[in-house]
Short mmCIF file of C-alpha atoms in Angstrom, two decimals:
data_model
loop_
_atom_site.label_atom_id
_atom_site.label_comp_id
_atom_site.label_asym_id
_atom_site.label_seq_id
_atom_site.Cartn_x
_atom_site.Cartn_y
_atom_site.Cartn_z
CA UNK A 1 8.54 -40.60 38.29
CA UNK A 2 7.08 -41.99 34.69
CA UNK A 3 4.04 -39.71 35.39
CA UNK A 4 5.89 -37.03 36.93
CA UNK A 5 7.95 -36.82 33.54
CA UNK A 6 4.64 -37.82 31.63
CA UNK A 7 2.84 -34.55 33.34
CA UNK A 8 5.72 -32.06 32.57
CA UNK A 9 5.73 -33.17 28.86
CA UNK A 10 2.16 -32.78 28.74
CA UNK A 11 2.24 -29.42 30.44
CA UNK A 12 5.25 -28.44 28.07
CA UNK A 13 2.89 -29.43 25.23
CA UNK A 14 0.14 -26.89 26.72
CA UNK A 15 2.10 -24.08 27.28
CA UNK A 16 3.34 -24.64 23.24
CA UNK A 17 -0.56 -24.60 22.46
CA UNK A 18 -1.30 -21.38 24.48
CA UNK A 19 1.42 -19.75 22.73
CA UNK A 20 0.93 -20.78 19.31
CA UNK A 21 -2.92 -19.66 19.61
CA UNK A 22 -1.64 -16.44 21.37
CA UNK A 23 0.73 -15.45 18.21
CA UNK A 24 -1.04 -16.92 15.46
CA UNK A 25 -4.45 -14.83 16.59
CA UNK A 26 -2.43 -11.24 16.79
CA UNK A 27 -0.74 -12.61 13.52
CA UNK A 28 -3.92 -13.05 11.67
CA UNK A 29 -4.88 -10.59 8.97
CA UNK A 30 -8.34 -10.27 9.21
CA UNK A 31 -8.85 -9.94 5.60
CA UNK A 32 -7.42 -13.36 5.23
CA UNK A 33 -9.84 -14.64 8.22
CA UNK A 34 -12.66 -13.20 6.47
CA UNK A 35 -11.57 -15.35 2.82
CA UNK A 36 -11.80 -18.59 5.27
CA UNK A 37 -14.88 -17.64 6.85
CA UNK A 38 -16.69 -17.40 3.71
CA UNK A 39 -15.01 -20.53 2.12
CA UNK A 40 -16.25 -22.21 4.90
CA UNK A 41 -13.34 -23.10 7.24
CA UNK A 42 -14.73 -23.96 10.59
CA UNK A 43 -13.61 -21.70 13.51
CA UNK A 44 -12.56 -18.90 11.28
CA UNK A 45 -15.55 -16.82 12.17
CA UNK A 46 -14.61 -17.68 15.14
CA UNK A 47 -11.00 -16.64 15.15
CA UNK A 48 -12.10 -13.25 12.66
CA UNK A 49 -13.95 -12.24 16.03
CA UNK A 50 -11.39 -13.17 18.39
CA UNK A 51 -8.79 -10.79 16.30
CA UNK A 52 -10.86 -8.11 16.38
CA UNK A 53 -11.04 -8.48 20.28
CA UNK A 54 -7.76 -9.21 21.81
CA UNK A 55 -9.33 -8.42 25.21
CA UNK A 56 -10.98 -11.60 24.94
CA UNK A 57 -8.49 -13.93 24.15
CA UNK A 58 -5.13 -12.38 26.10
CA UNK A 59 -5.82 -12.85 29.44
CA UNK A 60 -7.37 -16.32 28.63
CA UNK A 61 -4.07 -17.42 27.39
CA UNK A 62 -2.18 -15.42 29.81
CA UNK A 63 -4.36 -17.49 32.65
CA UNK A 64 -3.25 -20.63 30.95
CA UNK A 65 0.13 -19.99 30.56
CA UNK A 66 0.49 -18.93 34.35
CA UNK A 67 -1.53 -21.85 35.33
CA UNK A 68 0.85 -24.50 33.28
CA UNK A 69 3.76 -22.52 34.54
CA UNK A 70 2.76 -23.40 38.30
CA UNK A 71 1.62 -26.43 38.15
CA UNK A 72 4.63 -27.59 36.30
CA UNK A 73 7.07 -26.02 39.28
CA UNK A 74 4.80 -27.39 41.89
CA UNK A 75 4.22 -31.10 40.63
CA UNK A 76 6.01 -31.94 38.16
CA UNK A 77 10.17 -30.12 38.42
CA UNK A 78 9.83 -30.70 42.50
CA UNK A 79 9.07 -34.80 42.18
CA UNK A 80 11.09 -35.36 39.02
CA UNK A 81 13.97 -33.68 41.19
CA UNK A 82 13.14 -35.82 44.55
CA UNK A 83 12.53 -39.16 42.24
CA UNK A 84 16.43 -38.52 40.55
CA UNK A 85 17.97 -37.67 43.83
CA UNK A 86 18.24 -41.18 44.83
CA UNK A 87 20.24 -42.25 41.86
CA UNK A 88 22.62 -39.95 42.24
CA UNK A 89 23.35 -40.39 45.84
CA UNK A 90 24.65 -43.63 44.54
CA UNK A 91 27.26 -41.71 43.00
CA UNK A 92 29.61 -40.84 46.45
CA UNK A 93 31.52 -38.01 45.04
CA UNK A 94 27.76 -36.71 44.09
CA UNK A 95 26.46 -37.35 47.12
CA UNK A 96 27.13 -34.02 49.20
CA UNK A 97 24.98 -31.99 46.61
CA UNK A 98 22.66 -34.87 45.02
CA UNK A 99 19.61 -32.81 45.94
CA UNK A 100 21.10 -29.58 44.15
CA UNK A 101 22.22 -31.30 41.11
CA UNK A 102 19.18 -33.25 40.88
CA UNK A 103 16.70 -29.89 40.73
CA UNK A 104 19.45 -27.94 38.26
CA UNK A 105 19.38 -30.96 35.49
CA UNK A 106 15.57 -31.06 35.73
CA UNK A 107 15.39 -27.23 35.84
CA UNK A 108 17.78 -27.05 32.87
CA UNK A 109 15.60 -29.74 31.09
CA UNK A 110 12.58 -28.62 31.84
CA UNK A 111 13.61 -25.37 30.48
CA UNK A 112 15.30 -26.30 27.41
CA UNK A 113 11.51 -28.66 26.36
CA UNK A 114 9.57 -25.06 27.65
CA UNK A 115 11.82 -22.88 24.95
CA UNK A 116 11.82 -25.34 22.01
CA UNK A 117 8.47 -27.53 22.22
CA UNK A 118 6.55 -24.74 24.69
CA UNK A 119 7.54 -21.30 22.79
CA UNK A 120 10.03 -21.52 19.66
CA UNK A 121 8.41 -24.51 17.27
CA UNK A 122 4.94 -23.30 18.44
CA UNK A 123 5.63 -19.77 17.19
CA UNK A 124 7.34 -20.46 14.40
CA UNK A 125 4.65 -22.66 13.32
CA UNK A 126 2.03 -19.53 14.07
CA UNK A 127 4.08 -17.36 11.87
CA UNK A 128 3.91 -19.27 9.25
CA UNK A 129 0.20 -20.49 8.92
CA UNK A 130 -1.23 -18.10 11.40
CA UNK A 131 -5.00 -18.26 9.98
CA UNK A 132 -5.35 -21.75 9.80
CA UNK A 133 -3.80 -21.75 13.05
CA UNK A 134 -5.85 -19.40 14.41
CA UNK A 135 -8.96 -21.02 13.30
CA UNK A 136 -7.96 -24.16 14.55
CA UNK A 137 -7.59 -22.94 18.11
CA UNK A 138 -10.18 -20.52 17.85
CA UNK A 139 -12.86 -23.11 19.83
CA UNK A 140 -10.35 -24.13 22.61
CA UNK A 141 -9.92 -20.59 23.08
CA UNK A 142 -13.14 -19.69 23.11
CA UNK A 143 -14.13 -22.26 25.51
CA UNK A 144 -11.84 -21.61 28.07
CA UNK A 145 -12.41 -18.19 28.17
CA UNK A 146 -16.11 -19.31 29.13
CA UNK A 147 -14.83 -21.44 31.94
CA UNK A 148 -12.22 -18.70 32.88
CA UNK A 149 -14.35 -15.95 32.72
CA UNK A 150 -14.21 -14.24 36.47
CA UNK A 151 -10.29 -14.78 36.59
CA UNK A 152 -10.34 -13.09 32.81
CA UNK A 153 -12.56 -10.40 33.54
CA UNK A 154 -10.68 -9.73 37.19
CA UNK A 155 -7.18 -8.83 34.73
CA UNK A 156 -8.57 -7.38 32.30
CA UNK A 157 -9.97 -5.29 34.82
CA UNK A 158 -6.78 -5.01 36.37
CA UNK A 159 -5.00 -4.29 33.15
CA UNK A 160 -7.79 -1.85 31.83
CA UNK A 161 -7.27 -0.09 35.41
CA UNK A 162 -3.35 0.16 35.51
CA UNK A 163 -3.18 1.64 32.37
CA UNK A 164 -5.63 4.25 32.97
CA UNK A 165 -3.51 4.91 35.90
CA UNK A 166 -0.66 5.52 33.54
CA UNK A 167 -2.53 7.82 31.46
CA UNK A 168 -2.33 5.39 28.57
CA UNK A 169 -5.82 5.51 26.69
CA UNK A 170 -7.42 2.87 24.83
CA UNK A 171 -6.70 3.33 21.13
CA UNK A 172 -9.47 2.59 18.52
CA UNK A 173 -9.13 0.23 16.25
CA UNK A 174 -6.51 -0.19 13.54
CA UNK A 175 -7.50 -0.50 10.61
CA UNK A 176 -5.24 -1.37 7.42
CA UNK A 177 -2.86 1.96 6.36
CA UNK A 178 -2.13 2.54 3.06
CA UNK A 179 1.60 2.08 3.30
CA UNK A 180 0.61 -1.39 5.19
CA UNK A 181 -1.39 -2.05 1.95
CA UNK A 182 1.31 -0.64 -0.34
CA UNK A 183 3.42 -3.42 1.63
CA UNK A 184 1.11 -6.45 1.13
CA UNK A 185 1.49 -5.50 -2.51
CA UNK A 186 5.01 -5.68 -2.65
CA UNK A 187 4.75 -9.14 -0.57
CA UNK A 188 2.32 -10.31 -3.37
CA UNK A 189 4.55 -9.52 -6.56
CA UNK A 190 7.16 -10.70 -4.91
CA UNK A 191 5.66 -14.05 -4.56
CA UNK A 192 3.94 -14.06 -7.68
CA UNK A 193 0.15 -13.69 -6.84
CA UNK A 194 0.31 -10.17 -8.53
CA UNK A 195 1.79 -9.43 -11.82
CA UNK A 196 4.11 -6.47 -11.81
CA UNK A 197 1.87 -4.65 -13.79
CA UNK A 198 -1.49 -5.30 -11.82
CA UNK A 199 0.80 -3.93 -8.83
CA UNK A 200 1.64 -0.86 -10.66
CA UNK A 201 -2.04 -0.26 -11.94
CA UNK A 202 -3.23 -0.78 -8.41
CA UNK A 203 -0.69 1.55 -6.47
CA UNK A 204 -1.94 4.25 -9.30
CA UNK A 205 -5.35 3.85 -8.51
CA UNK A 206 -4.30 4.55 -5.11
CA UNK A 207 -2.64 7.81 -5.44
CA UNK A 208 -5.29 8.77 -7.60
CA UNK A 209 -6.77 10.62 -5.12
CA UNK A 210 -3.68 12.22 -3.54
CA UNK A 211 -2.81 13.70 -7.27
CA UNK A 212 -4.28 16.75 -7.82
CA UNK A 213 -6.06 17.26 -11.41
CA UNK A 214 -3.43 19.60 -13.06
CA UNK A 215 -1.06 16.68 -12.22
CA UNK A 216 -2.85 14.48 -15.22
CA UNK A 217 -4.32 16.89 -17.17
CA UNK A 218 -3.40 17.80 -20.65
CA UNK A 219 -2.09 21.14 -20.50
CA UNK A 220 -3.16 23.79 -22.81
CA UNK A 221 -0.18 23.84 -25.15
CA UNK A 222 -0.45 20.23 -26.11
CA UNK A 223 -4.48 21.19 -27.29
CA UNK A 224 -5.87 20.94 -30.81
CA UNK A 225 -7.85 23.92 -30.47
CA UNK A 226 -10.55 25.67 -32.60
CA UNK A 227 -11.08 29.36 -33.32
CA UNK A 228 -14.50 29.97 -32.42
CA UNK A 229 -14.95 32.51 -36.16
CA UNK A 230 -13.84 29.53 -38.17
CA UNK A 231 -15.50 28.23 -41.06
CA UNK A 232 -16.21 25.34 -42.92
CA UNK A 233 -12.22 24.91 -44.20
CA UNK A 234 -11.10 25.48 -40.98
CA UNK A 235 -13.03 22.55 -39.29
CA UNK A 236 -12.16 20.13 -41.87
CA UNK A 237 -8.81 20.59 -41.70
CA UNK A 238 -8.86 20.38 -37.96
CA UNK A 239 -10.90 17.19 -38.13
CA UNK A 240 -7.94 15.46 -40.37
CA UNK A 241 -5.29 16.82 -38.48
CA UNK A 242 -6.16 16.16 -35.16
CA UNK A 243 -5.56 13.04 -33.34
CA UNK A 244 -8.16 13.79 -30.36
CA UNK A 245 -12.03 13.05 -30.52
CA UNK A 246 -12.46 16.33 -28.93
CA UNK A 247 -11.38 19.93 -30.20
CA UNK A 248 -11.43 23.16 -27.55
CA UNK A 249 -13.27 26.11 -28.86
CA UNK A 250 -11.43 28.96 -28.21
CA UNK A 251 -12.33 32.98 -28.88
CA UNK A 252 -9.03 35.13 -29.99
CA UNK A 253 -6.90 32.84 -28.19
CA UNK A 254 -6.19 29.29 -25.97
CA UNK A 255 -6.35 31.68 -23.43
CA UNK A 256 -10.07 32.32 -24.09
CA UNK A 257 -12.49 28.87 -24.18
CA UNK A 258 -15.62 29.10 -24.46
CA UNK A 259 -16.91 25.15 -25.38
CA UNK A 260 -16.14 21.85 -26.69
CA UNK A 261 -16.53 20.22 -30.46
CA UNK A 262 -16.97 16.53 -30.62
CA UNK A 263 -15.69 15.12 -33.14
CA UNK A 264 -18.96 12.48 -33.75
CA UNK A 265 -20.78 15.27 -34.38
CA UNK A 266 -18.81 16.95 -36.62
CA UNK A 267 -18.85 13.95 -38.58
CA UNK A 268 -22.63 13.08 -38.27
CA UNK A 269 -23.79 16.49 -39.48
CA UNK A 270 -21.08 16.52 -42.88
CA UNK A 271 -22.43 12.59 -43.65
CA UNK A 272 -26.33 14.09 -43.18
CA UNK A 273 -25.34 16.89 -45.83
CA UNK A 274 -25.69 19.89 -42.88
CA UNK A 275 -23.63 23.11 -43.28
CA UNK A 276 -21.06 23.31 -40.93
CA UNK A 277 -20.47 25.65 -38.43
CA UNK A 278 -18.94 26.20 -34.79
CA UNK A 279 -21.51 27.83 -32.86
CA UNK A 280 -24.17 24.46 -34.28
CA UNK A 281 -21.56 22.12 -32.86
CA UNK A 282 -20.30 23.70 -29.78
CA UNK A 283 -21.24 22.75 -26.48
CA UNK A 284 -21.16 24.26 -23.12
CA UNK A 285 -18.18 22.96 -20.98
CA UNK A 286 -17.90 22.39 -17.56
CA UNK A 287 -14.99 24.40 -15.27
CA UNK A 288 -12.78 22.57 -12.60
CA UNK A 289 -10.33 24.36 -10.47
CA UNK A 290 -7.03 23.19 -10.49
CA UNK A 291 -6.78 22.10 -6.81
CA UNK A 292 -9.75 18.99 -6.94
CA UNK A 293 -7.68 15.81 -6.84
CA UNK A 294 -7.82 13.93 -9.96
CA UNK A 295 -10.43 11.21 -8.16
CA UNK A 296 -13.19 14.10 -8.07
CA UNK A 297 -12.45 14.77 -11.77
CA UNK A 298 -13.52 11.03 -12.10
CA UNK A 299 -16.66 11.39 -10.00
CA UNK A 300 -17.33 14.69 -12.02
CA UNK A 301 -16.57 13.06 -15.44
CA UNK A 302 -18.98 10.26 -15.27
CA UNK A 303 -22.37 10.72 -16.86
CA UNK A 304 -20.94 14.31 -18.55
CA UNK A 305 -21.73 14.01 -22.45
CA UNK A 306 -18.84 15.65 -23.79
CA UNK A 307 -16.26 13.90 -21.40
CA UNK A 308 -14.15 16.47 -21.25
CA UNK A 309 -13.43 19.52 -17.82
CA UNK A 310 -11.78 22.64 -18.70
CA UNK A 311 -9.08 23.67 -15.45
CA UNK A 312 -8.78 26.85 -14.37
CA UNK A 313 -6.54 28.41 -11.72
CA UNK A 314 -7.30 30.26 -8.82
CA UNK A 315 -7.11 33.67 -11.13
CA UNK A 316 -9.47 31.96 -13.47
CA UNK A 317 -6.68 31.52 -16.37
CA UNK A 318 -7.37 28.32 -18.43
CA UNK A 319 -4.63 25.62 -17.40
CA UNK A 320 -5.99 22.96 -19.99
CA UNK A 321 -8.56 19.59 -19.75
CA UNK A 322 -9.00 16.47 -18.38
CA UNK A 323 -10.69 13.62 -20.14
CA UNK A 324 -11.58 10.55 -18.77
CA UNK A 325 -8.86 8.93 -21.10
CA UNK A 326 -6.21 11.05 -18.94
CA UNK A 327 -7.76 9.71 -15.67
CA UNK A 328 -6.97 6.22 -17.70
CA UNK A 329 -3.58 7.15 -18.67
CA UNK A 330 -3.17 7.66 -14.76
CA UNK A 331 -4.33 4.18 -13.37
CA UNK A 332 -2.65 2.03 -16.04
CA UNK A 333 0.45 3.81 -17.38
CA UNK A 334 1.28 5.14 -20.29
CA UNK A 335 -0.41 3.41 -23.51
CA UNK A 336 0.53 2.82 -27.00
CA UNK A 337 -2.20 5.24 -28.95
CA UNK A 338 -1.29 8.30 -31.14
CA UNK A 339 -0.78 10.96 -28.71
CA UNK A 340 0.19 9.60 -26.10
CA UNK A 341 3.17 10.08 -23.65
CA UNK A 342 6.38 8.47 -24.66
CA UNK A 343 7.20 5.69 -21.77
CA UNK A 344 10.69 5.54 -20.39
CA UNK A 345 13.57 4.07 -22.37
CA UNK A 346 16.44 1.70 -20.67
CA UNK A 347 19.34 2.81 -23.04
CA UNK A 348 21.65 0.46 -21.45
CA UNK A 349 22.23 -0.91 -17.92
CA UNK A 350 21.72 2.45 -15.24
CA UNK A 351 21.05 4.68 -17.92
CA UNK A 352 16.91 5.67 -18.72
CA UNK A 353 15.90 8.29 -21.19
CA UNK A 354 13.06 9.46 -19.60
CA UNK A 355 10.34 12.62 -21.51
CA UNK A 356 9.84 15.70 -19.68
CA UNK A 357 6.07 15.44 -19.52
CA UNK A 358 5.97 12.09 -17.61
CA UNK A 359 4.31 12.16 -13.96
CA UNK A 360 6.84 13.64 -11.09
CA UNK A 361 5.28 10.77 -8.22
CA UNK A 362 5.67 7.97 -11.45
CA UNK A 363 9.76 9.15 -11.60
CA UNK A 364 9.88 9.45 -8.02
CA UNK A 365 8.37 5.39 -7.85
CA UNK A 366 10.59 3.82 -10.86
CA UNK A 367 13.69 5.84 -9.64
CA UNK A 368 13.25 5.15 -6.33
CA UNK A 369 14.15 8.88 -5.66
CA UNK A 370 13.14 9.19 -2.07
CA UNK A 371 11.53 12.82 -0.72
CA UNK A 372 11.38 15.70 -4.15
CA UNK A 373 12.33 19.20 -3.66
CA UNK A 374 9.29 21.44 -3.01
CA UNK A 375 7.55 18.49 -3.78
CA UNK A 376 3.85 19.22 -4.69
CA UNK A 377 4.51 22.43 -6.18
CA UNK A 378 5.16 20.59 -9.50
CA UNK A 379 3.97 17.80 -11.18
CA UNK A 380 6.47 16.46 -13.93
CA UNK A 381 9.84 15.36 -14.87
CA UNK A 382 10.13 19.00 -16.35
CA UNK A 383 9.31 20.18 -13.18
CA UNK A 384 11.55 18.62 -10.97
CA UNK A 385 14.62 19.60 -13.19
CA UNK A 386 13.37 23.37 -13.10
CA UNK A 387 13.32 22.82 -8.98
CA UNK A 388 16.99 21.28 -9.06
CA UNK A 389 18.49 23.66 -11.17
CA UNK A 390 16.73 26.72 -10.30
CA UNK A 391 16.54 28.16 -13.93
CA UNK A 392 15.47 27.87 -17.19
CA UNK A 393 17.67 24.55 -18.45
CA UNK A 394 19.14 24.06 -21.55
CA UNK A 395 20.77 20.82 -23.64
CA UNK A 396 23.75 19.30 -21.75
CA UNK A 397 22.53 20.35 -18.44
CA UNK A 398 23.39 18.35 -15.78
CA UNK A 399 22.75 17.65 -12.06
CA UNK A 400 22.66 15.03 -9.54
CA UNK A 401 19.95 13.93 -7.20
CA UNK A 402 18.97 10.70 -5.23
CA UNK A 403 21.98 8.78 -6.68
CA UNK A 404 21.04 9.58 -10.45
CA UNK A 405 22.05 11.95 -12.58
CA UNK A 406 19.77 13.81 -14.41
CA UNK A 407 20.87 15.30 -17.84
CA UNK A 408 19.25 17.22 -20.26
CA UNK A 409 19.00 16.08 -24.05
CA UNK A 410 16.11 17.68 -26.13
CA UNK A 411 14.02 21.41 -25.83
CA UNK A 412 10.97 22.01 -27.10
CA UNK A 413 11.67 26.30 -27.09
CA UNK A 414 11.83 26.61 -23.11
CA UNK A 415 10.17 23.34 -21.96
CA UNK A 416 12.02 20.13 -21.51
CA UNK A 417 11.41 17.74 -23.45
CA UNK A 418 13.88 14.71 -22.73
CA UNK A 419 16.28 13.52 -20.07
CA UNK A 420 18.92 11.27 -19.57
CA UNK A 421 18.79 9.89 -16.03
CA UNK A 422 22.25 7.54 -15.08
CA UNK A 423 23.44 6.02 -12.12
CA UNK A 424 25.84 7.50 -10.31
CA UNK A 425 28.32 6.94 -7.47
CA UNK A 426 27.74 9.17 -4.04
CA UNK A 427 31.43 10.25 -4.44
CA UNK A 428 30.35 11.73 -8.19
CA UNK A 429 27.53 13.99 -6.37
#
């Protein structure tokens, strides 16, 4: 009986290894098996391999588990249950049914050990180290798949066959989503390996190329622009006035560009003692359309002198430009330099003043506003409140979305220039 009970605990104990290697390889990110590879950590290669090939593993530990599972019923329930009989027949009100009660306490026991030592405290364990785990086992694994290798390739045979059967196809293989990445990013701030802010920067840079250009660009009536006929007076006073390193040459009108005026050179020819002019300091730009995402404006910025892409719609009307310090702005927020975008304002608990220019998908993360209206078809705060209200606003208007409310405070003529956003109740909407 001793090696009867010995042999069920050991079995038990096998069945809790089969599992744990089953749960903690499909729980594995392979990412993380690839930082313990190269570190070193034996069997991760191992393991990073045996992830990315369930087929190999599955039916080995589906052969074990089957295999434990009989043997166990066969050998070890059946003898503990004939070995306790005869103690209980000692008993004479037990004696009728010794033989049943005997095999329903070791079946109960037996079953109890398989669910807590053979599934539960394995699994757990898996879940919560599942790479180490998984590179621990990987070798075991691995072996007996070797030794098991007709039974494993007869199922997944077998398997590979029933499911064509069932007109269920073989999927390729998953690879990491964005929102899955989005997710392990929210896991990591959460637990402190990311700052807030290096979250925020990196979810930017990821919906950098989902934004299209006109969404960070600085439109044309925010521009310190140039006539193209002006002289000498004219240029100076632009150079002290402006705040940008870069002033837009226009001819008649912003409507009209024709080129770009750096500011360096501006400055290098007045401390050489040259005569200014426009046409000896303007250069040639280079035209966008409004519909590239903002990423290609980054691959199209790099190496371009001036640093600077003039947008134009699809009727070839100038929109405005994109500088490499408004791909910037994008990826790490708004920044503390002359010019740039006022960042949102907590007034007091569920109240945030919030400026009309600032990013539609950047209100939409910090508000947690869910799905926009027509969303796409705008690209700022201003934007939105034109879509809610379906007009031109004005100061004081109000209206409710997502569980804020969204009030106007400040006009600049017919753009918005400020909003009051405030928490309010479902029954208030």
């Amino acid at each position: 009986m001793l090696f009867s009970v010995f042999l069920v605990l050991l079995l038990v104990l096998l069945n809790g290894v089969f599992a744990m290697g089953e749960l903690a390889l499909i729980s594995a990110r392979r990412p993380r098996l690839a930082v313990l590879e190269r570190r070193g950590v034996p069997g991760a290669d191992r393991a990073r391999k045996l992830a990315e090939d369930p087929q190999r593993f599955l039916p080995t530990v589906q052969v074990g588990i089957t295999l434990v599972s009989i043997i166990e019923g066969t050998f070890g329930g059946a003898r503990i249950a004939s070995s306790l009989t005869p103690y209980l027949e000692r008993v004479a009100v037990l004696r009728p049914f010794a033989n049943q009660l005997a095999l329903t306490l070791v079946v109960i026991v037996i079953t109890a050990l398989m669910l807590v030592l053979g599934e539960l405290v394995p699994k757990q364990l898996a879940l919560r180290r599942p790479e180490v785990i998984a590179a621990r086992l990987a070798l075991p694994l691995v072996v007996l798949s070797r030794v098991a290798t007709p039974a494993v390739w007869l199922l997944s045979r077998s398997s590979s066959l029933v499911l064509r059967l069932a007109g269920i196809r073989r999927e390729p293989r998953q690879t990491v989503t964005e929102e899955e990445l989005r997710a392990v990013l929210a896991e990591g701030a959460q637990a402190g390996v990311f700052e807030h802010e290096e979250r925020n920067m990196i979810e930017r840079l990821l919906r950098l190329a989902d934004r299209p250009v006109r969404a960070i660009m600085t439109p044309r009536n925010e521009l310190s622009w140039l006539e193209r006929q002006a002289g000498r007076e004219e240029i100076v006073a632009a150079l002290k006035t402006g705040i940008h390193t870069r002033l837009v040459v226009c001819d008649g009108d912003v409507d009209n560009p024709v080129g770009v005026i750096l500011v360096k050179d501006a400055l290098d020819l007045m401390l050489d003692g040259h005569e200014l002019s426009v046409d000896a300091l303007m250069r040639a730009p280079q035209v966008v359309p409004e519909t590239i995402s903002a990423f290609d404006a980054l691959e199209r910025l790099r190496g371009l002198p001036i640093g600077l892409l003039l947008v134009l719609d699809e009727y070839g009307s100038f929109e405005g430009i994109v500088t490499s310090a408004d791909v910037f702005a994008a990826i790490v927020g708004d920044h503390a330099e002359p010019g740039a975008k006022p960042v949102p304002t907590h007034v007091h608990d569920g109240v945030v003043s919030l400026d009309g220019t600032l990013a539609a998908d950047e209100v939409k993360d910090r508000l947690l506003l869910g799905d926009l209206p027509a969303e796409g078809s705008y690209h700022t705060l201003a934007g939105l409140i034109l879509a809610l209200l379906r007009r031109v606003p004005a100061v004081g208007d109000k209206v409710a979305f997502s569980g804020w409310m969204f009030e106007v405070v400040e006009m600049d003529g017919r753009r918005v220039q400020r909003v009051r956003a405030s928490r309010t109740k479902l029954a208030e909407n």
